[in-house]
GROMACS .gro file of C-alpha atoms in nm:
model
  232
    1MET     CA    1   1.008   1.091  -1.039
    2GLY     CA    2   1.284   1.337  -1.114
    3TYR     CA    3   1.591   1.115  -1.084
    4ARG     CA    4   1.825   0.977  -1.352
    5PHE     CA    5   2.023   0.667  -1.253
    6LYS     CA    6   2.397   0.661  -1.300
    7ASP     CA    7   2.385   0.281  -1.289
    8ARG     CA    8   2.065   0.173  -1.465
    9ALA     CA    9   2.125  -0.188  -1.363
   10GLN     CA   10   2.019  -0.088  -1.013
   11LEU     CA   11   1.687   0.040  -1.144
   12TYR     CA   12   1.634  -0.284  -1.336
   13GLN     CA   13   1.704  -0.487  -1.023
   14ALA     CA   14   1.459  -0.271  -0.825
   15LEU     CA   15   1.186  -0.350  -1.078
   16THR     CA   16   1.258  -0.724  -1.095
   17HIS     CA   17   1.030  -0.947  -0.890
   18ARG     CA   18   1.140  -1.281  -0.749
   19SER     CA   19   0.891  -1.462  -0.977
   20ALA     CA   20   1.085  -1.358  -1.288
   21ILE     CA   21   1.413  -1.497  -1.154
   22MET     CA   22   1.253  -1.819  -1.028
   23GLU     CA   23   1.098  -1.870  -1.371
   24LEU     CA   24   1.439  -1.842  -1.536
   25SER     CA   25   1.586  -2.083  -1.284
   26SER     CA   26   1.312  -2.342  -1.343
   27SER     CA   27   1.377  -2.326  -1.718
   28GLY     CA   28   1.741  -2.422  -1.668
   29VAL     CA   29   1.897  -2.075  -1.683
   30CYS     CA   30   2.150  -2.009  -1.406
   31SER     CA   31   1.991  -1.734  -1.197
   32ASP     CA   32   2.257  -1.705  -0.925
   33ALA     CA   33   2.390  -1.378  -1.070
   34LEU     CA   34   2.044  -1.232  -1.136
   35PRO     CA   35   1.930  -1.054  -0.819
   36TRP     CA   36   1.570  -0.948  -0.762
   37ASN     CA   37   1.436  -0.649  -0.576
   38GLU     CA   38   1.386  -0.770  -0.219
   39ARG     CA   39   1.714  -0.631  -0.084
   40PHE     CA   40   1.639  -0.291  -0.235
   41GLU     CA   41   1.287  -0.316  -0.092
   42PHE     CA   42   1.438  -0.371   0.254
   43LEU     CA   43   1.664  -0.069   0.209
   44GLY     CA   44   1.392   0.148   0.058
   45ASP     CA   45   1.157   0.081   0.348
   46ALA     CA   46   1.411   0.231   0.589
   47VAL     CA   47   1.503   0.522   0.361
   48LEU     CA   48   1.139   0.610   0.298
   49GLY     CA   49   1.058   0.598   0.669
   50LEU     CA   50   1.345   0.833   0.750
   51ALA     CA   51   1.266   1.075   0.466
   52ILE     CA   52   0.899   1.093   0.563
   53SER     CA   53   0.992   1.138   0.930
   54ARG     CA   54   1.221   1.432   0.849
   55ARG     CA   55   0.950   1.603   0.645
   56LEU     CA   56   0.690   1.548   0.916
   57MET     CA   57   0.925   1.706   1.169
   58ASP     CA   58   0.940   2.016   0.948
   59LEU     CA   59   0.576   2.031   0.844
   60GLY     CA   60   0.396   1.895   1.150
   61GLN     CA   61   0.520   2.143   1.407
   62GLY     CA   62   0.198   2.135   1.610
   63LEU     CA   63   0.171   1.756   1.624
   64VAL     CA   64   0.282   1.529   1.907
   65GLU     CA   65   0.488   1.212   1.866
   66GLY     CA   66   0.190   0.976   1.860
   67GLU     CA   67   0.018   1.176   1.587
   68LEU     CA   68   0.337   1.194   1.381
   69SER     CA   69   0.379   0.816   1.407
   70ARG     CA   70   0.021   0.753   1.296
   71ILE     CA   71   0.056   0.990   1.001
   72ARG     CA   72   0.382   0.827   0.894
   73ALA     CA   73   0.220   0.484   0.917
   74ALA     CA   74  -0.071   0.605   0.703
   75LEU     CA   75   0.169   0.740   0.440
   76VAL     CA   76   0.387   0.430   0.410
   77ASN     CA   77   0.131   0.150   0.441
   78GLU     CA   78   0.077  -0.087   0.151
   79VAL     CA   79  -0.240   0.076   0.017
   80SER     CA   80  -0.092   0.429   0.025
   81LEU     CA   81   0.231   0.319  -0.143
   82ALA     CA   82   0.034   0.138  -0.413
   83VAL     CA   83  -0.161   0.456  -0.484
   84VAL     CA   84   0.167   0.647  -0.531
   85ALA     CA   85   0.307   0.366  -0.747
   86ARG     CA   86   0.004   0.389  -0.976
   87THR     CA   87   0.071   0.758  -1.037
   88LEU     CA   88   0.404   0.646  -1.186
   89ASP     CA   89   0.237   0.362  -1.379
   90LEU     CA   90   0.494   0.147  -1.200
   91GLY     CA   91   0.308  -0.178  -1.263
   92ARG     CA   92   0.377  -0.150  -1.634
   93PHE     CA   93   0.752  -0.159  -1.570
   94LEU     CA   94   0.768  -0.443  -1.317
   95VAL     CA   95   0.961  -0.747  -1.439
   96LEU     CA   96   0.739  -1.039  -1.339
   97GLY     CA   97   0.720  -1.408  -1.409
   98LYS     CA   98   0.444  -1.511  -1.649
   99GLY     CA   99   0.232  -1.655  -1.370
  100ALA     CA  100   0.250  -1.343  -1.155
  101ALA     CA  101   0.172  -1.123  -1.454
  102LYS     CA  102  -0.128  -1.333  -1.562
  103SER     CA  103  -0.272  -1.333  -1.210
  104GLY     CA  104  -0.291  -0.953  -1.204
  105GLY     CA  105   0.043  -0.885  -1.038
  106ARG     CA  106   0.091  -0.553  -1.215
  107LYS     CA  107  -0.216  -0.420  -1.035
  108ARG     CA  108  -0.167  -0.589  -0.698
  109ASP     CA  109  -0.111  -0.349  -0.409
  110SER     CA  110   0.157  -0.564  -0.246
  111LEU     CA  111   0.375  -0.584  -0.558
  112LEU     CA  112   0.331  -0.216  -0.638
  113ALA     CA  113   0.418  -0.110  -0.284
  114ASP     CA  114   0.721  -0.341  -0.273
  115GLY     CA  115   0.835  -0.215  -0.612
  116LEU     CA  116   0.809   0.148  -0.506
  117GLU     CA  117   1.013   0.083  -0.191
  118ALA     CA  118   1.271  -0.102  -0.399
  119VAL     CA  119   1.303   0.188  -0.643
  120ILE     CA  120   1.353   0.432  -0.354
  121GLY     CA  121   1.618   0.198  -0.212
  122ALA     CA  122   1.791   0.184  -0.550
  123VAL     CA  123   1.791   0.564  -0.574
  124PHE     CA  124   1.956   0.581  -0.232
  125ASN     CA  125   2.215   0.321  -0.332
  126ASP     CA  126   2.286   0.499  -0.660
  127GLY     CA  127   2.276   0.862  -0.553
  128GLY     CA  128   2.272   0.885  -0.173
  129PHE     CA  129   2.017   1.004   0.078
  130ALA     CA  130   1.977   1.355  -0.064
  131ALA     CA  131   1.872   1.208  -0.399
  132ALA     CA  132   1.632   0.962  -0.235
  133GLU     CA  133   1.482   1.234  -0.017
  134ALA     CA  134   1.427   1.453  -0.324
  135VAL     CA  135   1.240   1.165  -0.492
  136VAL     CA  136   1.025   1.117  -0.181
  137ASP     CA  137   0.946   1.490  -0.186
  138VAL     CA  138   0.830   1.462  -0.547
  139LEU     CA  139   0.616   1.155  -0.481
  140PHE     CA  140   0.465   1.257  -0.147
  141GLY     CA  141   0.500   1.636  -0.151
  142ASN     CA  142   0.137   1.721  -0.227
  143VAL     CA  143   0.010   1.492   0.047
  144LEU     CA  144   0.263   1.618   0.300
  145ARG     CA  145   0.168   1.979   0.232
  146GLY     CA  146  -0.202   1.903   0.279
  147ASP     CA  147  -0.411   1.830   0.588
  148LEU     CA  148  -0.187   1.580   0.768
  149MET     CA  149  -0.444   1.478   1.029
  150HIS     CA  150  -0.685   1.384   0.751
  151LEU     CA  151  -0.449   1.095   0.674
  152VAL     CA  152  -0.541   0.922   0.999
  153GLN     CA  153  -0.912   0.991   0.968
  154THR     CA  154  -0.972   0.787   0.653
  155ASP     CA  155  -1.334   0.693   0.587
  156PHE     CA  156  -1.299   0.334   0.468
  157LYS     CA  157  -1.676   0.288   0.451
  158THR     CA  158  -1.700   0.555   0.184
  159MET     CA  159  -1.393   0.422   0.003
  160LEU     CA  160  -1.535   0.069   0.005
  161GLN     CA  161  -1.874   0.183  -0.122
  162GLU     CA  162  -1.711   0.372  -0.409
  163LEU     CA  163  -1.498   0.069  -0.495
  164THR     CA  164  -1.786  -0.182  -0.492
  165GLN     CA  165  -2.005   0.048  -0.699
  166GLU     CA  166  -1.728   0.080  -0.954
  167LYS     CA  167  -1.640  -0.291  -0.969
  168PHE     CA  168  -1.971  -0.463  -0.902
  169LYS     CA  169  -2.247  -0.197  -0.928
  170LYS     CA  170  -2.350  -0.286  -0.572
  171VAL     CA  171  -2.320  -0.127  -0.228
  172PRO     CA  172  -2.213  -0.320   0.084
  173SER     CA  173  -2.419  -0.370   0.398
  174TYR     CA  174  -2.309  -0.411   0.760
  175GLU     CA  175  -2.427  -0.653   1.027
  176VAL     CA  176  -2.350  -0.649   1.400
  177LEU     CA  177  -2.242  -1.001   1.494
  178LEU     CA  178  -2.154  -0.958   1.858
  179GLU     CA  179  -2.182  -0.708   2.141
  180THR     CA  180  -1.989  -0.786   2.457
  181GLY     CA  181  -1.879  -0.612   2.776
  182PRO     CA  182  -2.042  -0.372   3.022
  183ASP     CA  183  -2.202  -0.047   2.905
  184HIS     CA  184  -1.892   0.157   2.983
  185ASN     CA  185  -1.655  -0.079   2.799
  186LYS     CA  186  -1.844  -0.247   2.515
  187VAL     CA  187  -1.682  -0.422   2.220
  188PHE     CA  188  -1.870  -0.467   1.894
  189GLU     CA  189  -1.795  -0.710   1.613
  190VAL     CA  190  -1.931  -0.620   1.270
  191ARG     CA  191  -1.912  -0.785   0.933
  192VAL     CA  192  -1.950  -0.627   0.590
  193ILE     CA  193  -2.140  -0.812   0.318
  194LEU     CA  194  -2.170  -0.763  -0.056
  195GLY     CA  195  -2.459  -0.962  -0.193
  196THR     CA  196  -2.424  -1.292  -0.008
  197GLU     CA  197  -2.046  -1.279   0.036
  198GLU     CA  198  -1.874  -1.167   0.353
  199LEU     CA  199  -1.587  -0.932   0.267
  200GLY     CA  200  -1.446  -0.857   0.609
  201ARG     CA  201  -1.492  -0.830   0.984
  202GLY     CA  202  -1.387  -0.573   1.239
  203SER     CA  203  -1.422  -0.494   1.606
  204GLY     CA  204  -1.420  -0.172   1.804
  205ALA     CA  205  -1.552   0.020   2.102
  206SER     CA  206  -1.847   0.142   1.896
  207LYS     CA  207  -2.047   0.014   1.601
  208LYS     CA  208  -1.898   0.295   1.392
  209ARG     CA  209  -1.539   0.196   1.470
  210ALA     CA  210  -1.611  -0.173   1.416
  211SER     CA  211  -1.775  -0.095   1.082
  212GLN     CA  212  -1.475   0.112   0.975
  213ALA     CA  213  -1.240  -0.173   1.069
  214ALA     CA  214  -1.450  -0.421   0.869
  215ALA     CA  215  -1.460  -0.182   0.573
  216GLN     CA  216  -1.082  -0.136   0.585
  217GLN     CA  217  -1.028  -0.513   0.573
  218ALA     CA  218  -1.275  -0.548   0.285
  219PHE     CA  219  -1.124  -0.255   0.095
  220SER     CA  220  -0.776  -0.405   0.124
  221LYS     CA  221  -0.904  -0.746   0.008
  222LEU     CA  222  -1.083  -0.611  -0.298
  223SER     CA  223  -0.798  -0.377  -0.388
  224ASN     CA  224  -0.556  -0.671  -0.396
  225GLU     CA  225  -0.771  -0.892  -0.614
  226GLY     CA  226  -0.651  -0.933  -0.968
  227GLU     CA  227  -0.864  -0.901  -1.275
  228GLY     CA  228  -1.082  -1.192  -1.365
  229GLU     CA  229  -1.224  -1.243  -1.016
  230GLU     CA  230  -1.588  -1.341  -1.006
  231THR     CA  231  -1.834  -1.074  -0.902
  232PRO     CA  232  -1.981  -1.135  -0.555
   0.00000   0.00000   0.00000
């Protein structure tokens, strides 16, 4: 990550999930003076958004405001942040309650994304914006220097197929559930199925868009499932 904390207690707080503090409290330990990472997560969300926006202004000279906003959203969404967190092996360092840890919390996208934002917030609090921006450059630099428009053209159908093949040795199928509206303004609703289980639904102005929306929902669902889930 490229940053050394002056106050390591801030890093520890950034890595501490609410479940760990609540567990201490329920066991009779006074937890009032033991903060968890949600305040740093709140701060880190804002710092990350600003740092990414500044870099996009520099690197995306030919892009209009709407495109810049979509690219930023693609970079800082839960799935993308979890991917970055995994490159740091962040899950291994999260301080979780026993229940959260046993349920696969160290691999859950939401906890990884929140933890990464909290760490960025802690860097800002400890070293200022320049330090936080430097960390963001390290974590997101390769992506930012690549094809930015590719970030908003993600093929979730391919991503879902790769994921289901890896986890379940199966490929999903798609079914059109509904087709409404006149020819010039149709709306399609599609569901994605793995075996006999429905994984997600999506709608769009074409079957392709609806299928992508369904695949995105399914991909997010499967990515957030902890270990030990039954195979569909």
